[in-house]
Amino acid sequence: MAAKASRAPELVAIVPTRDGWSCHRCGGTGDVLMMEDGGPACLSCVGLGDLVFLPAGNALLSRRAKAKSKRHAVVMRFSRTRGHYERQGLLVEPQVLAEPGEAIT
């Protein structure tokens, strides 16, 4: 339990609910953003631009890809009807998904 409490929190990427957002660092945009103190930031500016999206739906694949990937982030989207954030999938390193038979099993 102490090991779990001492782990750093997971990175959370957000799918914006509106299209008109821009990165506070470079002015760019994208499908996913990360929130920082200065405002929304694109994945390239926070160093996660090379990660690929793995949609939710296959729990075994998600667990294994997350374990094999050195860097990952949870992708969330706000549901207006339910009033809370819902998990959409993961951002993982592309080589983890490149060869599913070898890399993930």
PDB file of C-alpha atoms in Angstrom:
ATOM      1  CA  MET A   1       0.000   0.000   0.000  1.00  0.00           C
ATOM      2  CA  ALA A   2       2.892   2.368   0.731  1.00  0.00           C
ATOM      3  CA  ALA A   3       4.367   1.672  -2.723  1.00  0.00           C
ATOM      4  CA  LYS A   4       1.079   2.552  -4.379  1.00  0.00           C
ATOM      5  CA  ALA A   5       0.802   5.792  -2.399  1.00  0.00           C
ATOM      6  CA  SER A   6       4.350   6.835  -3.282  1.00  0.00           C
ATOM      7  CA  ARG A   7       3.844   6.463  -7.073  1.00  0.00           C
ATOM      8  CA  ALA A   8       3.536   9.603  -9.146  1.00  0.00           C
ATOM      9  CA  PRO A   9       0.034  10.327 -10.454  1.00  0.00           C
ATOM     10  CA  GLU A  10      -0.738   9.305 -14.028  1.00  0.00           C
ATOM     11  CA  LEU A  11      -0.585  11.856 -16.806  1.00  0.00           C
ATOM     12  CA  VAL A  12      -4.041  12.814 -18.049  1.00  0.00           C
ATOM     13  CA  ALA A  13      -4.692  14.031 -21.582  1.00  0.00           C
ATOM     14  CA  ILE A  14      -8.049  15.603 -22.403  1.00  0.00           C
ATOM     15  CA  VAL A  15     -10.162  15.431 -25.556  1.00  0.00           C
ATOM     16  CA  PRO A  16     -11.542  18.987 -25.788  1.00  0.00           C
ATOM     17  CA  THR A  17     -15.297  19.481 -25.965  1.00  0.00           C
ATOM     18  CA  ARG A  18     -14.908  22.451 -28.300  1.00  0.00           C
ATOM     19  CA  ASP A  19     -12.724  22.842 -31.371  1.00  0.00           C
ATOM     20  CA  GLY A  20     -11.520  26.419 -30.857  1.00  0.00           C
ATOM     21  CA  TRP A  21      -8.686  25.786 -28.390  1.00  0.00           C
ATOM     22  CA  SER A  22      -5.059  26.732 -28.972  1.00  0.00           C
ATOM     23  CA  CYS A  23      -1.836  25.815 -27.215  1.00  0.00           C
ATOM     24  CA  HIS A  24      -0.645  28.501 -24.815  1.00  0.00           C
ATOM     25  CA  ARG A  25       2.996  27.772 -25.756  1.00  0.00           C
ATOM     26  CA  CYS A  26       3.057  27.526 -29.566  1.00  0.00           C
ATOM     27  CA  GLY A  27      -0.465  28.544 -30.610  1.00  0.00           C
ATOM     28  CA  GLY A  28      -1.057  25.172 -32.285  1.00  0.00           C
ATOM     29  CA  THR A  29      -4.017  22.863 -31.873  1.00  0.00           C
ATOM     30  CA  GLY A  30      -4.815  19.149 -31.992  1.00  0.00           C
ATOM     31  CA  ASP A  31      -7.227  16.392 -31.038  1.00  0.00           C
ATOM     32  CA  VAL A  32      -5.885  16.018 -27.483  1.00  0.00           C
ATOM     33  CA  LEU A  33      -4.529  18.531 -24.975  1.00  0.00           C
ATOM     34  CA  MET A  34      -2.816  18.604 -21.599  1.00  0.00           C
ATOM     35  CA  MET A  35      -3.793  21.198 -19.018  1.00  0.00           C
ATOM     36  CA  GLU A  36      -1.006  23.285 -17.481  1.00  0.00           C
ATOM     37  CA  ASP A  37      -0.986  26.302 -15.185  1.00  0.00           C
ATOM     38  CA  GLY A  38      -0.802  28.663 -18.175  1.00  0.00           C
ATOM     39  CA  GLY A  39      -3.648  26.967 -20.032  1.00  0.00           C
ATOM     40  CA  PRO A  40      -4.033  24.107 -22.515  1.00  0.00           C
ATOM     41  CA  ALA A  41      -0.891  22.737 -24.184  1.00  0.00           C
ATOM     42  CA  CYS A  42      -0.577  20.525 -27.255  1.00  0.00           C
ATOM     43  CA  LEU A  43       1.058  17.121 -26.948  1.00  0.00           C
ATOM     44  CA  SER A  44       4.120  18.225 -28.936  1.00  0.00           C
ATOM     45  CA  CYS A  45       4.896  20.997 -26.451  1.00  0.00           C
ATOM     46  CA  VAL A  46       4.663  18.692 -23.436  1.00  0.00           C
ATOM     47  CA  GLY A  47       6.854  16.028 -25.073  1.00  0.00           C
ATOM     48  CA  LEU A  48       4.167  13.453 -25.817  1.00  0.00           C
ATOM     49  CA  GLY A  49       3.647  14.160 -29.516  1.00  0.00           C
ATOM     50  CA  ASP A  50       5.071  10.804 -30.597  1.00  0.00           C
ATOM     51  CA  LEU A  51       2.566   8.714 -28.594  1.00  0.00           C
ATOM     52  CA  VAL A  52      -0.333   6.960 -30.354  1.00  0.00           C
ATOM     53  CA  PHE A  53      -3.924   6.570 -29.189  1.00  0.00           C
ATOM     54  CA  LEU A  54      -5.143   3.168 -28.028  1.00  0.00           C
ATOM     55  CA  PRO A  55      -8.935   3.307 -27.627  1.00  0.00           C
ATOM     56  CA  ALA A  56     -10.665   1.767 -24.616  1.00  0.00           C
ATOM     57  CA  GLY A  57     -12.510  -1.495 -25.051  1.00  0.00           C
ATOM     58  CA  ASN A  58      -9.894  -4.228 -24.709  1.00  0.00           C
ATOM     59  CA  ALA A  59      -8.796  -4.311 -21.070  1.00  0.00           C
ATOM     60  CA  LEU A  60      -6.101  -6.941 -21.568  1.00  0.00           C
ATOM     61  CA  LEU A  61      -4.505  -5.061 -24.475  1.00  0.00           C
ATOM     62  CA  SER A  62      -4.662  -1.776 -22.540  1.00  0.00           C
ATOM     63  CA  ARG A  63      -3.020  -3.264 -19.428  1.00  0.00           C
ATOM     64  CA  ARG A  64      -0.236  -4.897 -21.406  1.00  0.00           C
ATOM     65  CA  ALA A  65       0.419  -1.845 -23.590  1.00  0.00           C
ATOM     66  CA  LYS A  66       0.552   0.383 -20.505  1.00  0.00           C
ATOM     67  CA  ALA A  67       2.986  -1.991 -18.791  1.00  0.00           C
ATOM     68  CA  LYS A  68       5.297  -2.180 -21.831  1.00  0.00           C
ATOM     69  CA  SER A  69       5.228   1.543 -22.616  1.00  0.00           C
ATOM     70  CA  LYS A  70       7.779   3.664 -20.756  1.00  0.00           C
ATOM     71  CA  ARG A  71       5.621   6.764 -21.247  1.00  0.00           C
ATOM     72  CA  HIS A  72       1.831   6.754 -21.296  1.00  0.00           C
ATOM     73  CA  ALA A  73      -1.114   9.008 -20.547  1.00  0.00           C
ATOM     74  CA  VAL A  74      -4.781   8.331 -19.861  1.00  0.00           C
ATOM     75  CA  VAL A  75      -7.129  10.067 -22.321  1.00  0.00           C
ATOM     76  CA  MET A  76     -10.307  11.517 -20.803  1.00  0.00           C
ATOM     77  CA  ARG A  77     -13.320  13.381 -22.229  1.00  0.00           C
ATOM     78  CA  PHE A  78     -15.912  15.369 -20.322  1.00  0.00           C
ATOM     79  CA  SER A  79     -19.445  14.034 -20.698  1.00  0.00           C
ATOM     80  CA  ARG A  80     -21.879  16.923 -20.535  1.00  0.00           C
ATOM     81  CA  THR A  81     -24.860  14.639 -20.000  1.00  0.00           C
ATOM     82  CA  ARG A  82     -23.288  12.760 -17.082  1.00  0.00           C
ATOM     83  CA  GLY A  83     -21.357  15.707 -15.696  1.00  0.00           C
ATOM     84  CA  HIS A  84     -17.975  13.978 -15.248  1.00  0.00           C
ATOM     85  CA  TYR A  85     -14.870  12.870 -17.139  1.00  0.00           C
ATOM     86  CA  GLU A  86     -14.890   9.456 -18.817  1.00  0.00           C
ATOM     87  CA  ARG A  87     -11.877   7.406 -19.891  1.00  0.00           C
ATOM     88  CA  GLN A  88     -11.501   7.159 -23.666  1.00  0.00           C
ATOM     89  CA  GLY A  89      -8.256   5.174 -23.874  1.00  0.00           C
ATOM     90  CA  LEU A  90      -4.490   5.515 -23.547  1.00  0.00           C
ATOM     91  CA  LEU A  91      -1.650   7.273 -25.304  1.00  0.00           C
ATOM     92  CA  VAL A  92       1.216   4.760 -25.576  1.00  0.00           C
ATOM     93  CA  GLU A  93       4.489   4.452 -27.448  1.00  0.00           C
ATOM     94  CA  PRO A  94       4.031   3.293 -31.073  1.00  0.00           C
ATOM     95  CA  GLN A  95       6.530   0.419 -30.870  1.00  0.00           C
ATOM     96  CA  VAL A  96       4.328  -1.228 -28.217  1.00  0.00           C
ATOM     97  CA  LEU A  97       1.497  -1.519 -30.754  1.00  0.00           C
ATOM     98  CA  ALA A  98       3.663  -2.141 -33.827  1.00  0.00           C
ATOM     99  CA  GLU A  99       4.052  -5.882 -33.238  1.00  0.00           C
ATOM    100  CA  PRO A 100       1.170  -7.028 -31.028  1.00  0.00           C
ATOM    101  CA  GLY A 101       2.252 -10.658 -30.984  1.00  0.00           C
ATOM    102  CA  GLU A 102       5.717  -9.943 -29.595  1.00  0.00           C
ATOM    103  CA  ALA A 103       5.536  -6.564 -27.870  1.00  0.00           C
ATOM    104  CA  ILE A 104       2.352  -6.938 -25.872  1.00  0.00           C
ATOM    105  CA  THR A 105       2.008 -10.634 -25.004  1.00  0.00           C
TER     106      THR A 105
END
